Short mmCIF file of C-alpha atoms and ligand atoms in Angstrom, two decimals:
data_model
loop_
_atom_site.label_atom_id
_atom_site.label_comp_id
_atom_site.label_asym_id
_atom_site.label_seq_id
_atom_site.Cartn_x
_atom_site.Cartn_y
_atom_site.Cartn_z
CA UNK A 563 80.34 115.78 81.18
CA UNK A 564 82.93 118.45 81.99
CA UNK A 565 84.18 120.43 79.32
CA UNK A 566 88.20 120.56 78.41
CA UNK A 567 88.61 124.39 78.16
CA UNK A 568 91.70 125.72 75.55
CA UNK A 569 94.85 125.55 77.69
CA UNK A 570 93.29 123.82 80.98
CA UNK A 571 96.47 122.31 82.33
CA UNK A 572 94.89 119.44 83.12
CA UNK A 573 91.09 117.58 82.36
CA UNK A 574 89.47 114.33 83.07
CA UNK A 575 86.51 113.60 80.58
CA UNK A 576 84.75 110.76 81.52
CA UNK A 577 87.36 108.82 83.41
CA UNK A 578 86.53 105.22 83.91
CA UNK A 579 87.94 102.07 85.59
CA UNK A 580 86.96 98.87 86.73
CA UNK A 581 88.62 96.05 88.34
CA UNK A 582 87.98 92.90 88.44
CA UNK A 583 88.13 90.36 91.57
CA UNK A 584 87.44 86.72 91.24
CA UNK A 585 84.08 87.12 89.94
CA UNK A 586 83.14 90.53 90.96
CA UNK A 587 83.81 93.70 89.08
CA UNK A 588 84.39 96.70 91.24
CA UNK A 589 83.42 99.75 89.36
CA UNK A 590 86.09 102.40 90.88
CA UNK A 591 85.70 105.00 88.18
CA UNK A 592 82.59 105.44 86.33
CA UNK A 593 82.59 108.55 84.27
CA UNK A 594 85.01 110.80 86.30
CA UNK A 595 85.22 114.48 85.59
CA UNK A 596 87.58 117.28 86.73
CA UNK A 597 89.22 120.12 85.19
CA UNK A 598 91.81 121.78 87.06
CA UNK A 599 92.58 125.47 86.27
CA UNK A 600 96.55 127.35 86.22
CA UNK A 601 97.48 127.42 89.90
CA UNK A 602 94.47 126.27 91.14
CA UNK A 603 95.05 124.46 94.10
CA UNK A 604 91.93 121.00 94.49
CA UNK A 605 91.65 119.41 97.29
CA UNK A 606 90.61 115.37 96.78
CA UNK A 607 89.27 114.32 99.94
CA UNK A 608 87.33 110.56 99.72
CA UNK A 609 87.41 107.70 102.36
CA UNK A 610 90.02 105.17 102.35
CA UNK A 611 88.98 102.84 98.98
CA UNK A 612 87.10 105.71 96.96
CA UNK A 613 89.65 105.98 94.25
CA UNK A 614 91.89 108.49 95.11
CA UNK A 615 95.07 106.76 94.00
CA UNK A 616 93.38 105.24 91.33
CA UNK A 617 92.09 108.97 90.19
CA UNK A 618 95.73 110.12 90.37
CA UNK A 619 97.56 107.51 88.58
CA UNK A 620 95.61 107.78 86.03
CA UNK A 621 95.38 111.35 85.66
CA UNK A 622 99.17 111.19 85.72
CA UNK A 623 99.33 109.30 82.61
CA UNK A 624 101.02 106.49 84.86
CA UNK A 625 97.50 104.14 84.94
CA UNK A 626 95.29 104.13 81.34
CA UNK A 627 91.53 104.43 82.76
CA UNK A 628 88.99 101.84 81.18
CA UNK A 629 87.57 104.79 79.28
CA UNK A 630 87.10 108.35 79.05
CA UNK A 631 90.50 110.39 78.33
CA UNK A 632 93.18 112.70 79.88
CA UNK A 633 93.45 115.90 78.47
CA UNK A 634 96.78 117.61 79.37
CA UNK A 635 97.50 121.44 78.20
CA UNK A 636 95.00 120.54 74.55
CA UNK A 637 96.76 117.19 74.30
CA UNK A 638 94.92 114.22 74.22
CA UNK A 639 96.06 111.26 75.66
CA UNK A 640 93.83 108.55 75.08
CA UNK A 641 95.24 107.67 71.53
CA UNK A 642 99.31 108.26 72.38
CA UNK A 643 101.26 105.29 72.49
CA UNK A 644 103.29 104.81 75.89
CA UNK A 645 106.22 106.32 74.40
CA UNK A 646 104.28 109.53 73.68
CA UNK A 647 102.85 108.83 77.25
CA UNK A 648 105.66 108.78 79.32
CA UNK A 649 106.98 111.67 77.15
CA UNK A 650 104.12 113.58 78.50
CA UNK A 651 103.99 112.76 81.88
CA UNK A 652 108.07 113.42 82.23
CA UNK A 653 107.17 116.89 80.64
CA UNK A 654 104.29 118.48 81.96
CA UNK A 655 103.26 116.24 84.94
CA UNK A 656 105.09 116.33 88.74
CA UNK A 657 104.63 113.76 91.47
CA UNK A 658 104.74 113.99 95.09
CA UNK A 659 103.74 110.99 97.34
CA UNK A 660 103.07 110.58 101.28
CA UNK A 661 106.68 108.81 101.32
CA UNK A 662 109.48 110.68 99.67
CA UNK A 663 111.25 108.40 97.49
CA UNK A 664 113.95 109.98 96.87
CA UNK A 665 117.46 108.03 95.83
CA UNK A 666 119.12 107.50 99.22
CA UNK A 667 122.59 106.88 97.48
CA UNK A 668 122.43 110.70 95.82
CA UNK A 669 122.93 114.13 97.59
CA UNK A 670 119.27 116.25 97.65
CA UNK A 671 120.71 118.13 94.80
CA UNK A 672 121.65 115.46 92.72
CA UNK A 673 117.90 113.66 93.08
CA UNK A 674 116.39 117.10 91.91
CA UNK A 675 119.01 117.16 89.12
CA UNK A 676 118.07 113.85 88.23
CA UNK A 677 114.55 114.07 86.27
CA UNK A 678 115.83 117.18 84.55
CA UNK A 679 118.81 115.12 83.20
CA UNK A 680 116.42 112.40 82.21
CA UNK A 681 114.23 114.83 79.99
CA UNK A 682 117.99 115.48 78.01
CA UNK A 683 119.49 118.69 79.78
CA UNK A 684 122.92 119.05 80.75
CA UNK A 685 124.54 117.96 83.87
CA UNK A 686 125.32 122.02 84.48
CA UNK A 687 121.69 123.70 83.81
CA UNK A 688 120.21 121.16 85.93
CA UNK A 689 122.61 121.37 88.75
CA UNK A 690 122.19 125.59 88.61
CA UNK A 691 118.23 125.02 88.35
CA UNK A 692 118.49 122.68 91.27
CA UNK A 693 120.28 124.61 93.10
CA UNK A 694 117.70 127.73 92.53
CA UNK A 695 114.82 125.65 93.60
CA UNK A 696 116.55 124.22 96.65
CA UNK A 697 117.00 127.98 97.47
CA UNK A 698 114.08 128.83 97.03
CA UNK A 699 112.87 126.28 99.63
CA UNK A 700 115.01 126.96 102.23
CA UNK A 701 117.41 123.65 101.70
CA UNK A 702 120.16 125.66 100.10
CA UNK A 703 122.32 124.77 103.74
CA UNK A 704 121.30 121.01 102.61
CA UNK A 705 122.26 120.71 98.71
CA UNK A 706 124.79 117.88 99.38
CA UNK A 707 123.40 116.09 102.47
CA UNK A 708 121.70 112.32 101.63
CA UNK A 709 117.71 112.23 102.29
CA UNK A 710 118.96 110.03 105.45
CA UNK A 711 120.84 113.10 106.79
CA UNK A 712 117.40 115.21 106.35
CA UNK A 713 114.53 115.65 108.84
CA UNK A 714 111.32 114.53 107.45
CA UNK A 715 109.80 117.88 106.44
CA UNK A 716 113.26 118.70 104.69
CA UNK A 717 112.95 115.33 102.89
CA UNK A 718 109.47 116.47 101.47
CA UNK A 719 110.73 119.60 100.87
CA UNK A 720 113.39 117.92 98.17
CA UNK A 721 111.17 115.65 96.76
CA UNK A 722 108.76 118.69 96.22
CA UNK A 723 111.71 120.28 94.35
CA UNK A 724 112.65 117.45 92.64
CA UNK A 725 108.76 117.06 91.50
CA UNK A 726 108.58 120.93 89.90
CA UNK A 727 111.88 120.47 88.62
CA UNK A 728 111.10 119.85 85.09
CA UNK A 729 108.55 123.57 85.39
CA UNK A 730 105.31 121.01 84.88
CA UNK A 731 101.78 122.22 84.08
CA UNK A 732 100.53 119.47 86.28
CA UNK A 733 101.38 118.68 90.06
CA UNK A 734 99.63 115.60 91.63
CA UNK A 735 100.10 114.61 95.30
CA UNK A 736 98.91 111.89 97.16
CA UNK A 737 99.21 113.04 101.47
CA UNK A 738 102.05 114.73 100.47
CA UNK A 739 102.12 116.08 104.35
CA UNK A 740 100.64 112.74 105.59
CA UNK A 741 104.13 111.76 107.25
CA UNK A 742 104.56 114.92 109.38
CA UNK A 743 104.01 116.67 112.59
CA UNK A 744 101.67 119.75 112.44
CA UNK A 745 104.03 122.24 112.24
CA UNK A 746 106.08 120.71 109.30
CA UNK A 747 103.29 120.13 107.74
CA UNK A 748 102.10 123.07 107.74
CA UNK A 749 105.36 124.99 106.45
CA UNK A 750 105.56 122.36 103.41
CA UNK A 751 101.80 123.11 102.81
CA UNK A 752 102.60 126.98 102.57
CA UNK A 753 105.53 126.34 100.59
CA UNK A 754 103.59 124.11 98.17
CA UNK A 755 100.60 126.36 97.64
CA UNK A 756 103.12 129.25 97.09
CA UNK A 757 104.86 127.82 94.38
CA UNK A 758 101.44 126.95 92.59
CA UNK A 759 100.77 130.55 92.89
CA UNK A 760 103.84 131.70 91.52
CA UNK A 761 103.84 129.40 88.92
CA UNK A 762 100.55 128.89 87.89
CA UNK A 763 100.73 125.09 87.99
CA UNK A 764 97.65 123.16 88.44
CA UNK A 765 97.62 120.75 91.96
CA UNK A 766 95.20 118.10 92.43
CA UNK A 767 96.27 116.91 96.19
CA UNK A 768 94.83 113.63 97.75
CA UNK A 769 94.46 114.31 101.38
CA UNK A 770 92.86 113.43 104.42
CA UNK A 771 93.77 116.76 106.27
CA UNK A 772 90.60 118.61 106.44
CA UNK A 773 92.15 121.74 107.98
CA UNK A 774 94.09 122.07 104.71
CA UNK A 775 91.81 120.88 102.67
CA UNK A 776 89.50 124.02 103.83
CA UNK A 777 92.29 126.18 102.91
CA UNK A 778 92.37 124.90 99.01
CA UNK A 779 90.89 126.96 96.47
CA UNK A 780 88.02 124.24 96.05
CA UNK A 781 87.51 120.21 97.23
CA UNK A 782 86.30 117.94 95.72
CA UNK A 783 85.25 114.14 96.49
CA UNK A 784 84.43 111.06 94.82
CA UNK A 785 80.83 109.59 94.83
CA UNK A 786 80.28 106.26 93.29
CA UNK A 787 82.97 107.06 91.33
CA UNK A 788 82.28 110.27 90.09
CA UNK A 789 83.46 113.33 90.80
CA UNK A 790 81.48 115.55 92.88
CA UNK A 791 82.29 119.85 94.30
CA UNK A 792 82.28 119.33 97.65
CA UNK A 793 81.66 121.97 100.63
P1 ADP B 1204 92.03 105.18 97.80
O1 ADP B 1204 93.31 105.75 97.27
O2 ADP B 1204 90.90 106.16 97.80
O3 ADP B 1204 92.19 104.54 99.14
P2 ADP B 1204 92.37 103.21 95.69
O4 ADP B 1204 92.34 103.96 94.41
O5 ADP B 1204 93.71 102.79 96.20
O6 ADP B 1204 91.56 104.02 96.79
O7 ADP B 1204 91.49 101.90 95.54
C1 ADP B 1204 90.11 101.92 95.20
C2 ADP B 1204 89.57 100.53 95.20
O8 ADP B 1204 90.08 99.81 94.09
C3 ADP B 1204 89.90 99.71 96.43
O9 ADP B 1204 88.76 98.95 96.75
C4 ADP B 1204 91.03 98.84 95.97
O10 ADP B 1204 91.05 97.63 96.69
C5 ADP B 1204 90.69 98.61 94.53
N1 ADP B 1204 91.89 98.41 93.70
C6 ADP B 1204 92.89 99.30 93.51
N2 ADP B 1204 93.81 98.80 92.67
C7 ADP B 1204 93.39 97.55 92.33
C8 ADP B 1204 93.91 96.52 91.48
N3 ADP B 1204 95.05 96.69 90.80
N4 ADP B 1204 93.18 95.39 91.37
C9 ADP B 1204 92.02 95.23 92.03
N5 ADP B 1204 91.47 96.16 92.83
C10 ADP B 1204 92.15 97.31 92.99
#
């Protein structure tokens, strides 16, 4: 079983789930564990049905696994109610999915304004700290345009901002460059791995890409739902 080192952003301790179908029980998750080090960048690469999404919504506090426990920073969350949950997940976990969902009715800096106002700051800091992050990458031209005004890459670009925007230990993405052409993909890959860097977040990133998969600082897969280092 892995360990849960002092201060590991983020561990997985014997993650299990199961689900059941008509009579069968599928055993997705049977004793899963990971711990992901400050800006450490893991590549999750599994076939289609593994677990993947399962793995990440539960170690983003959005799923509660069968059994085992998610360990974020020294916090455990197995015995937190969902009001200490979601408190946990707004402040030390980001999210960044293959499809940007980002609020098509507000301006790119208003949605990564928006889960900074939810966690209780004002309407100000969050616009300046917005702004900042937008800035930093490259969509400072694009503050006020709608995500249907935006190319694609741009689009991922925001809801990358909008995902760091509340400074979180933890960044989980599921394909976050599945929707793009090489070259975009490529530029929001670089700007994601830089900003683990610089920030020492931890990234767990579901992905099918193997090119940038080989360029993570370590892969891993799942086998019969476990956890396993992979090449
Ligand atoms: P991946 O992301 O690797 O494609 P998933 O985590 O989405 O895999 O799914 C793993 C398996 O669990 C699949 O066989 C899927 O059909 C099954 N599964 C996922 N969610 C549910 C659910 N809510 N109920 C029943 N089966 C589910």
């Amino acid at each position: 079983m892995a360990e849960a080192p002092e201060g590991a952003p983020l561990a997985l301790v014997g993650v299990e789930r199961h689900y059941s179908q008509g009579d069968a029980k599928l055993h997705i998750l049977t004793g899963a564990d990971l711990v992901l080090g400050a800006g450490e960048m893991v590549a999750l690469v599994a076939p289609s049905g593994a677990g993947k999404s399962t793995l990440l919504h539960i170690a983003g506090l959005l799923e509660r696994p069968d059994g085992g426990d998610v360990i974020v920073g020294n916090l455990s969350s197995a015995a937190l109610d969902d009001a200490a949950r979601t408190r946990l997940r707004r402040e030390a976990i980001g999210f960044v999915y293959q499809s940007h969902y980002l609020l098509g009715e507000f301006s790119a800096l208003e949605n990564v304004m928006l889960p900074q106002m939810i966690r209780g700051l004002a309407r100000g800091e969050a616009r300046m700290r917005a702004s900042e992050l937008l800035r930093v990458l490259g969509l400072k031209e694009r503050e006020g345009h709608r995500p249907a005004a935006l190319s694609g890459g741009e689009q991922q670009r925001v809801a990358i901002a909008r995902a760091i925007a509340n400074a979180p230990r933890v960044l989980l993405a599921d394909e976050p460059t599945g929707n793009l052409d090489p070259p975009t993909a490529e530029r929001v890959f670089a700007m994601l791995g830089a900003i683990v860097r610089a920030t020492g977040l931890a990234a767990l990133v579901a992905t099918h890409n193997t090119e940038l998969a080989a360029r993570m600082d370590r892969r891993v897969t799942l086998h019969d739902g476990k956890i396993v280092e992979s090449e």
